[in-house]
Short mmCIF file of C-alpha atoms and ligand atoms in Angstrom, two decimals:
data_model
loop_
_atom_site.label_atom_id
_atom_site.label_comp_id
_atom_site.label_asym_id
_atom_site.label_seq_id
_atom_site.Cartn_x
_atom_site.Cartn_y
_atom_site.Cartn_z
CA UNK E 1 63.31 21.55 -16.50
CA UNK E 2 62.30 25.23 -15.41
CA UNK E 3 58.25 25.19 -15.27
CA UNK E 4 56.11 28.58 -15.16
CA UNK E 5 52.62 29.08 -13.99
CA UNK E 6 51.70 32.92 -15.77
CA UNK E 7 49.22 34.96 -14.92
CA UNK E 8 49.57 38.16 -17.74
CA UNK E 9 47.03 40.01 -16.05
CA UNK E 10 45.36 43.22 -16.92
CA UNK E 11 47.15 45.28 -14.46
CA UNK E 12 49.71 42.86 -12.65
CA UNK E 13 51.79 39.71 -14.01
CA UNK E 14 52.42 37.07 -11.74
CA UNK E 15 55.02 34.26 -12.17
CA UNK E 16 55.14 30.99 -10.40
CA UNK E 17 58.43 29.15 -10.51
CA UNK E 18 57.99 25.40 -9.68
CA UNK E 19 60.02 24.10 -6.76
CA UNK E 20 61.63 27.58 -5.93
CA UNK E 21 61.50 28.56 -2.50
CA UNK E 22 59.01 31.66 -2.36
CA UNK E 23 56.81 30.09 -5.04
CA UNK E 24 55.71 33.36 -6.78
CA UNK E 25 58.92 34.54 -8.45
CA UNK E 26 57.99 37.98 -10.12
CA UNK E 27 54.94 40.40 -9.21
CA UNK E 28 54.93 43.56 -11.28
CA UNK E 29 52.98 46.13 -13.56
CA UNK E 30 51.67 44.24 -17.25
CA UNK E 31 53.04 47.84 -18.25
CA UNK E 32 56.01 49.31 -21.37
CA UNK E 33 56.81 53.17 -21.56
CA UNK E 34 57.10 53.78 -25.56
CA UNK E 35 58.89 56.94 -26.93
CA UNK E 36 55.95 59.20 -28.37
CA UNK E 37 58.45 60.42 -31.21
CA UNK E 38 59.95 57.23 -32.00
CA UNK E 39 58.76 54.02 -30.74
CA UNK E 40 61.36 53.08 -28.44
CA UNK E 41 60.89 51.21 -25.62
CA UNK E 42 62.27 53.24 -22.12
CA UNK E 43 61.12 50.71 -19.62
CA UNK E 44 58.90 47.90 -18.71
CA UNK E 45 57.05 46.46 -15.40
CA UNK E 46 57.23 48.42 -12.24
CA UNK E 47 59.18 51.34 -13.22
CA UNK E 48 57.26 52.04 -16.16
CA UNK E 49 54.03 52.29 -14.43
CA UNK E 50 55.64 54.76 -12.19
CA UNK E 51 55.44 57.62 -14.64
CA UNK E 52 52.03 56.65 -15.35
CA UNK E 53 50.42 60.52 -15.83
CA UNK E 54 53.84 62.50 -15.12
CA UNK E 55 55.58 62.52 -18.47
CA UNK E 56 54.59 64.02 -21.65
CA UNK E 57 57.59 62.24 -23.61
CA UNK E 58 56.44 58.68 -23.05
CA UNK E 59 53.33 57.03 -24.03
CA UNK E 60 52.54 54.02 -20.63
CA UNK E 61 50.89 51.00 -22.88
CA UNK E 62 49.11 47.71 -21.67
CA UNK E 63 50.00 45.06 -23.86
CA UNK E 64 46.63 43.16 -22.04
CA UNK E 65 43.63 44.75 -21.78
CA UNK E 66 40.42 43.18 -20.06
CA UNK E 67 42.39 39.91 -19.70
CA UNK E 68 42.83 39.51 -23.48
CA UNK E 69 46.61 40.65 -25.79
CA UNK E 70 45.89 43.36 -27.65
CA UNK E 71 49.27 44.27 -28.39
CA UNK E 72 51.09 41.09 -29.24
CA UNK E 73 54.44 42.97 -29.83
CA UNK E 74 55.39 44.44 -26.58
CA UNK E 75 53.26 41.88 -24.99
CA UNK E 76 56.41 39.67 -25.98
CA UNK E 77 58.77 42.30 -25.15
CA UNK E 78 57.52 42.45 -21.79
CA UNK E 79 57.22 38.97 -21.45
CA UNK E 80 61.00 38.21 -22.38
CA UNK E 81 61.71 40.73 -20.19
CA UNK E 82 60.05 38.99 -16.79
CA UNK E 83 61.12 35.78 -18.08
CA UNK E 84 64.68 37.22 -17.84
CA UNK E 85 64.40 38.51 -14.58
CA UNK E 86 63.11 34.98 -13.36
CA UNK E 87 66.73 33.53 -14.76
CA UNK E 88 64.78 31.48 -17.47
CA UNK E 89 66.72 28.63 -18.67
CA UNK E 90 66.22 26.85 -22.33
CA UNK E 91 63.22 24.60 -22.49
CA UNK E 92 61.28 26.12 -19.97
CA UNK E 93 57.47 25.17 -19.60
CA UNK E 94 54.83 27.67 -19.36
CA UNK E 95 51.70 27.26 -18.13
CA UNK E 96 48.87 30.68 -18.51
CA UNK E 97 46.28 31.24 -16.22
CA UNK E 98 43.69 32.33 -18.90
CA UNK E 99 40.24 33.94 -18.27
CA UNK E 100 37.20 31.30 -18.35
CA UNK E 101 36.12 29.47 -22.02
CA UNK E 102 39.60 31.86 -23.25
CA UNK E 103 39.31 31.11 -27.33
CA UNK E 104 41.30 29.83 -29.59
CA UNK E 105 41.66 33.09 -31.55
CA UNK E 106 42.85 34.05 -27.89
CA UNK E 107 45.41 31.47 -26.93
CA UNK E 108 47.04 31.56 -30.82
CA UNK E 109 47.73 35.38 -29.74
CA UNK E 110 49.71 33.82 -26.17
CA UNK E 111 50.85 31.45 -28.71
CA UNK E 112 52.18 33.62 -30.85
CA UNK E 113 53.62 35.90 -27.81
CA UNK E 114 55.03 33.22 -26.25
CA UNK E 115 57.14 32.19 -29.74
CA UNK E 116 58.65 35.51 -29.64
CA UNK E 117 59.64 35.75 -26.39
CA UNK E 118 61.76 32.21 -27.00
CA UNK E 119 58.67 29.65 -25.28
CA UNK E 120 57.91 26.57 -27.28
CA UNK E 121 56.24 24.40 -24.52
CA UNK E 122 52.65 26.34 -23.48
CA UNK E 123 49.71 25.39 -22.16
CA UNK E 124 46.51 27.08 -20.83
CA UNK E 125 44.44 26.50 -17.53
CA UNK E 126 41.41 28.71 -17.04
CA UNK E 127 41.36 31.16 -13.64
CA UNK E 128 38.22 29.78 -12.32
CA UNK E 129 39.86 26.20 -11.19
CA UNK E 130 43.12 27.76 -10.74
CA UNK E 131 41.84 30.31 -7.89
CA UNK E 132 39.92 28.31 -6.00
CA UNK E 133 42.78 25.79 -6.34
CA UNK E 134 44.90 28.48 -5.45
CA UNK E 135 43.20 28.75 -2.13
CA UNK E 136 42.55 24.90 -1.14
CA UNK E 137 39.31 24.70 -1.71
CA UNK E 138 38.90 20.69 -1.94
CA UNK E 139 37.69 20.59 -4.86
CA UNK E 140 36.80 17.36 -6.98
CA UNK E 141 35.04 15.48 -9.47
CA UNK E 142 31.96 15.00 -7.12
CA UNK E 143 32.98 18.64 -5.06
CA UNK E 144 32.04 21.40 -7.24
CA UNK E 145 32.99 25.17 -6.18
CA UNK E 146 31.64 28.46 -7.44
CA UNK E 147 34.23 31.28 -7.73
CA UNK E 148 34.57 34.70 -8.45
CA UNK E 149 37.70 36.38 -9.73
CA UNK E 150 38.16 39.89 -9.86
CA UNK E 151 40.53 41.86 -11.23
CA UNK E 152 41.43 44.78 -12.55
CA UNK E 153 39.96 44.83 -16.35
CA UNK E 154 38.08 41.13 -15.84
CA UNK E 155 35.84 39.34 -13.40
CA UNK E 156 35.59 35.52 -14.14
CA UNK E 157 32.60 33.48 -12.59
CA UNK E 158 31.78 29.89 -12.93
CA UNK E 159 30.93 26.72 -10.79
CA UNK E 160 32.59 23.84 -12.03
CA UNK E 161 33.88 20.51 -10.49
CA UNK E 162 37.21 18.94 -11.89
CA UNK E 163 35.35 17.17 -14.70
CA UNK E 164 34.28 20.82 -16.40
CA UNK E 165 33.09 23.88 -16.06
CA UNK E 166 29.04 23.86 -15.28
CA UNK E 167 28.54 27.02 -15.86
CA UNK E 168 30.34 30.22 -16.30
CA UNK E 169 30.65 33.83 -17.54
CA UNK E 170 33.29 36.68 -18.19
CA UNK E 171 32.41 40.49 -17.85
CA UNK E 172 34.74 43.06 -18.79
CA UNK E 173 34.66 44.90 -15.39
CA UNK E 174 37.29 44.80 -12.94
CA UNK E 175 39.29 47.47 -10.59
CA UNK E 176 40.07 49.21 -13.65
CA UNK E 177 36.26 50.39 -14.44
CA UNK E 178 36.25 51.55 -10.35
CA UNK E 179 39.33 53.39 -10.82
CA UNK E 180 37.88 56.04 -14.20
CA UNK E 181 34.06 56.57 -12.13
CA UNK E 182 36.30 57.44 -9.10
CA UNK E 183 37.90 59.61 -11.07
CA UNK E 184 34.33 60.62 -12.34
CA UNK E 185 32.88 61.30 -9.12
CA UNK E 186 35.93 63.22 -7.48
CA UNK E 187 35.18 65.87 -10.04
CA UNK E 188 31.33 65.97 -9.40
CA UNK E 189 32.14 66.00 -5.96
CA UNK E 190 34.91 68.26 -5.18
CA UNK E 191 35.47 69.90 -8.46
CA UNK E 192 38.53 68.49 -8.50
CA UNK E 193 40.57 66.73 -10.74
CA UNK E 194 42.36 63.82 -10.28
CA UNK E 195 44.71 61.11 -12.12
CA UNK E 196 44.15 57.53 -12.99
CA UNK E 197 46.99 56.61 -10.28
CA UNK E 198 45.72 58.38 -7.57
CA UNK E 199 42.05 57.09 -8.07
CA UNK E 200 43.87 53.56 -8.39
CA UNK E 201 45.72 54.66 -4.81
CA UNK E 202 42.33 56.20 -3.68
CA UNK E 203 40.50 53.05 -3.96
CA UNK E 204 43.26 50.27 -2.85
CA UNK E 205 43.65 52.76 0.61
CA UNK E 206 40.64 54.01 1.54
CA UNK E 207 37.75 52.29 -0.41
CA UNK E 208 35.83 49.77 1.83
CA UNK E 209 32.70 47.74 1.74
CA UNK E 210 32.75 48.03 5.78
CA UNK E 211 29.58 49.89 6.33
CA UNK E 212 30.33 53.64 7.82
CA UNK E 213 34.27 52.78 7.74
CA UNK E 214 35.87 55.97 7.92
CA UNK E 215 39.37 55.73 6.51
CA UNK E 216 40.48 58.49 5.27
CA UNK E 217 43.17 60.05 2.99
CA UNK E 218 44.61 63.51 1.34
CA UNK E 219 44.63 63.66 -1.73
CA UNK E 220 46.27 66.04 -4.60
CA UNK E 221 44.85 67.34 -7.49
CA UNK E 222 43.69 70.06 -10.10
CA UNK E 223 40.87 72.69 -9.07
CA UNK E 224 38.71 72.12 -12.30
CA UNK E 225 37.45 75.59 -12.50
CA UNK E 226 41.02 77.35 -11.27
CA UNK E 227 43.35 74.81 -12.73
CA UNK E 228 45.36 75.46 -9.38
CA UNK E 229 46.49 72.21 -7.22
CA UNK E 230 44.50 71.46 -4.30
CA UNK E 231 43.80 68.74 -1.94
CA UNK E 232 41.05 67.68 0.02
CA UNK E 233 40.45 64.96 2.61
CA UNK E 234 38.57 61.69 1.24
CA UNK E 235 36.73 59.33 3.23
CA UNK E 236 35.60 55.52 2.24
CA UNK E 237 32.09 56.43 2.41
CA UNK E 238 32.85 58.87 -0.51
CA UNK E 239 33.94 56.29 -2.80
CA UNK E 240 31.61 53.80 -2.21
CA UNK E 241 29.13 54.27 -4.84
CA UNK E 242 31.89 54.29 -7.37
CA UNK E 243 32.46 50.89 -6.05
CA UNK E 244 29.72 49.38 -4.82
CA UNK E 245 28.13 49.50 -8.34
CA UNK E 246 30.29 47.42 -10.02
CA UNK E 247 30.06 44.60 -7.13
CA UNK E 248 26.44 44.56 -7.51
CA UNK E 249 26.69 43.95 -11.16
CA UNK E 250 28.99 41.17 -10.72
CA UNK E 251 26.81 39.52 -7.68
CA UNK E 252 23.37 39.89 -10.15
CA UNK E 253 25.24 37.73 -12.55
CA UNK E 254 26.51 35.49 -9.99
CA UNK E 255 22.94 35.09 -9.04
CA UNK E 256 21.96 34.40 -12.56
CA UNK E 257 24.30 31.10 -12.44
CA UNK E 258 23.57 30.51 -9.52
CA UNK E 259 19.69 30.04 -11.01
CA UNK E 260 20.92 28.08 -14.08
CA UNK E 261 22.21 25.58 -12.06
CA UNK E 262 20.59 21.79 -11.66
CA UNK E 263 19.55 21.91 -8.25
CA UNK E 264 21.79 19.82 -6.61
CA UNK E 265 24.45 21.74 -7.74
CA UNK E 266 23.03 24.72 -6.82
CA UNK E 267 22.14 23.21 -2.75
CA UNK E 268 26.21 22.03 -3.05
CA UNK E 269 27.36 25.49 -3.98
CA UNK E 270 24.81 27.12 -1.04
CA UNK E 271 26.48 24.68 1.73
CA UNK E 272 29.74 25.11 0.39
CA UNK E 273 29.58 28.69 -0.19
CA UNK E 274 31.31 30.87 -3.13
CA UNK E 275 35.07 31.79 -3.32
CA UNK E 276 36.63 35.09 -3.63
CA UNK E 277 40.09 35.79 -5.55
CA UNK E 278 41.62 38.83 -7.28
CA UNK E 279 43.27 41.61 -6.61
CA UNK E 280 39.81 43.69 -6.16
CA UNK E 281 38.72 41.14 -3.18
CA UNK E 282 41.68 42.78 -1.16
CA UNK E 283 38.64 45.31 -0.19
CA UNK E 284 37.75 45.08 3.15
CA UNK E 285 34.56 44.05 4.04
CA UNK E 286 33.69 42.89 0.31
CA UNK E 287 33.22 38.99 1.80
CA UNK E 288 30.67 39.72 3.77
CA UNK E 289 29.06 42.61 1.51
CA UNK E 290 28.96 39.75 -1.21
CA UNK E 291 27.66 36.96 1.47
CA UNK E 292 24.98 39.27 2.37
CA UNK E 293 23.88 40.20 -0.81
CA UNK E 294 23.62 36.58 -2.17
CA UNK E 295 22.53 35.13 1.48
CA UNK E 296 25.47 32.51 1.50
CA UNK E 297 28.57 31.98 2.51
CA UNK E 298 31.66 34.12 0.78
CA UNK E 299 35.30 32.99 1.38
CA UNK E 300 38.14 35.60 0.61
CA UNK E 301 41.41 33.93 -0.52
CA UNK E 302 43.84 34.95 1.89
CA UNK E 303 45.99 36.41 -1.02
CA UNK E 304 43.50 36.79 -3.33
CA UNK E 305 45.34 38.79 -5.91
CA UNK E 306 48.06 35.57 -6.36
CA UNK E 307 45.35 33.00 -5.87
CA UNK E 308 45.25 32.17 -9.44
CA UNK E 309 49.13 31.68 -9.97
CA UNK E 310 49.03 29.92 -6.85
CA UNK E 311 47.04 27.47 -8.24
CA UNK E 312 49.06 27.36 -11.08
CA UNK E 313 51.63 26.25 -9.40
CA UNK E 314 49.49 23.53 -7.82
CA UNK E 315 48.69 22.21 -10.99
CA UNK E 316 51.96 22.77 -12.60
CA UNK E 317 53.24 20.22 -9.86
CA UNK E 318 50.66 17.87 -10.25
CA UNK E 319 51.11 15.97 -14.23
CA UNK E 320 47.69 14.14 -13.76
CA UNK E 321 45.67 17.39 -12.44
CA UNK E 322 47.66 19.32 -15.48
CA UNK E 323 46.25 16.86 -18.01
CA UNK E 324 43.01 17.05 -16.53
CA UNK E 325 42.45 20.92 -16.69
CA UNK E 326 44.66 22.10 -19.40
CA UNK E 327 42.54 23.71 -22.48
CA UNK E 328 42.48 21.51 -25.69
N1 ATP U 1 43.30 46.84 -1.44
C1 ATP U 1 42.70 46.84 -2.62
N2 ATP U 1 41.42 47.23 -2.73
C2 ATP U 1 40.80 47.25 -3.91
N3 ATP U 1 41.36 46.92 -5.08
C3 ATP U 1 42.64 46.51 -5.04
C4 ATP U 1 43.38 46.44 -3.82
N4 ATP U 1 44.63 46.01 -4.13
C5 ATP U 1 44.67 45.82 -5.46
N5 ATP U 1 43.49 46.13 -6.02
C6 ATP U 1 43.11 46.14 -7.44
O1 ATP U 1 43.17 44.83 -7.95
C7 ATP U 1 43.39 44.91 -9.37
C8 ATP U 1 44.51 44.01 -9.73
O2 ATP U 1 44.12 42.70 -9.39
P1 ATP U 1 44.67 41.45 -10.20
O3 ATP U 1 46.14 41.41 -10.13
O4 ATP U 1 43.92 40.28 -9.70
O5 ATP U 1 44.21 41.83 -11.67
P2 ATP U 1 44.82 41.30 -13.04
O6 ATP U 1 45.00 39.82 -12.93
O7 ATP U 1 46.00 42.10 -13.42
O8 ATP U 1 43.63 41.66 -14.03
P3 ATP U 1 42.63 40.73 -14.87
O9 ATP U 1 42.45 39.45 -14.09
O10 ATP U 1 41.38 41.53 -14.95
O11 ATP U 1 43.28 40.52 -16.19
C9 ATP U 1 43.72 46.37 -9.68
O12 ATP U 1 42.58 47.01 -10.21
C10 ATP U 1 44.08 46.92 -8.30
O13 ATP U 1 43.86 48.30 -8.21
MG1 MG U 2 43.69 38.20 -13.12
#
């Protein structure tokens, strides 16, 4: 029988075939181009997040916003559509990598996705367990782990050990949220105006937690008093702020668990250190920027933007594990 670990991210899906030879099967854009005039759908995934800002004929939707459906029907649509790139056979198993404590009114919407796009077997495994999995951390019933995923519309924290979560938050704030105050603070700064890719590009090339790094990169847009194109040269240490914000938010609440926790959880997580996944932890230098902040040890997945569907897969291979963690 086929089995699927999903991760229907915010910005990027990520599919996990079971016993296939690369693992992750199918990376692309949680992203459908819809006719303004009537409805149609012109294209899905990767290609449809390529005319992202450069059409006035198409409207670019995502289905999932801050980790959770919000559009159920072409959340299907695009999920039939990866599962028929993958080559997915009758009877397949799916399991989702869901945000941390995902409801019930939540998972009836995957549910209910899932039915439409031809999935009968589902089951749900939240991101915190499945990221640090995802990275071999050896974590156990007496080994608990702290992680932190962000991504691009949610961060998830919790510590937990494989008998529960411990403690554990969501906050809607992710790459997304860095990409619109770029955006923000290109036009304070330059008095220029720029598009929701290019901030996106802006931030994934040049932003950096490295103090003084000084990448740099050109980039296009529209003079907001002329309305003429221009360009200008960007440097990391321009974007920072826009960045750096949002990280401190997320560390003060990692903090704030950290706090709750009974204390010999809390000395266990300050040996062991706290685990970094998601897309956003691609940043460089945001390990040790987080380390320093919370004075202890911060491990960046080596691929932290598939850690979660890596861990998926872990799980999905593993019948005891996937008893163990799977929501009720
Ligand atoms: N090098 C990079 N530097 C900073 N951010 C990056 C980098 N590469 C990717 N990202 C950002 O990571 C985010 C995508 O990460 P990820 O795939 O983990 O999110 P997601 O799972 O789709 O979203 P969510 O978990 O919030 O539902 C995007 O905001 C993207 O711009
Ligand atoms: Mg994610």
């Amino acid at each position: 029988m086929t089995k699927f670990a999903i991760d229907f991210g915010t910005a990027v899906t990520k599919i996990y075939q079971l016993g296939s030879a690369n693992g992750v099967v199918l990376a692309e854009a949680t992203c459908v181009t819809v006719d303004k005039l009537t409805g149609e759908i012109k294209g899905f995934g990767n290609e449809a997040k390529k005319v992202l800002g450069k059409t006035a004929e198409t409207n670019v939707i995502f289905p999932v916003y801050e980790g959770e459906i919000v559009n159920e029907e072409l959340a299907a649509e695009l999920l039939g559509y990866f599962l028929g790139k993958t080559g997915k056979k009758r009877g397949t198993e799916v399991m989702f990598c869901v945000p941390c404590g995902c409801s019930r009114e939540s998972r009836n919407k995957y549910l209910r996705v899932s039915g439409r796009a031809g999935l009968s077997k589902v089951t749900f495994t939240e991101v915190p367990y499945l990221a640090a999995l995802g990275m071999g951390v050896p974590v156990s019933e007496s080994n608990p782990a702290f992680s932190v995923d962000i991504g691009a519309g949610k961060t998830s924290l919790a510590a937990f050990s494989l008998d529960g979560i411990i403690a554990g938050l969501n906050m809607n704030v992710g790459g997304n949220n860095m990409d619109v105050h770029i955006i923000d603070h290109i036009a304070q700064t330059y008095n220029l105006k720029i598009g929701l890719s290019t901030a996106e590009k802006l931030k994934n090339t040049v932003g950096s937690l490295i103090p003084h790094d000084h990448q740099s990169t050109v980039v296009q847009g529209r003079d907001i008093t002329t309305g003429k194109p221009r360009q200008v040269v960007v440097y990391s240490d321009d974007i920072v702020r826009p960045i750096s914000g949002y990280i401190n938010t997320i560390v003060e609440y990692a903090e704030l668990i950290l706090r709750k926790l009974p204390e010999e959880v809390s000395a266990n997580m300050c040996r062991s250190g706290i685990y970094l996944t998601g897309g956003v932890c691609e940043m460089p230098g945001l390990g040790d920027y987080v380390a320093e902040r919370l004075q202890m040890d911060a491990h960046v997945a080596d691929d932290p933007q598939m850690a979660a569907v890596l861990g998926g897969g872990r799980v999905l291979g593993n019948p005891a594990l996937l008893s163990k963690l799977q929501m009720q």
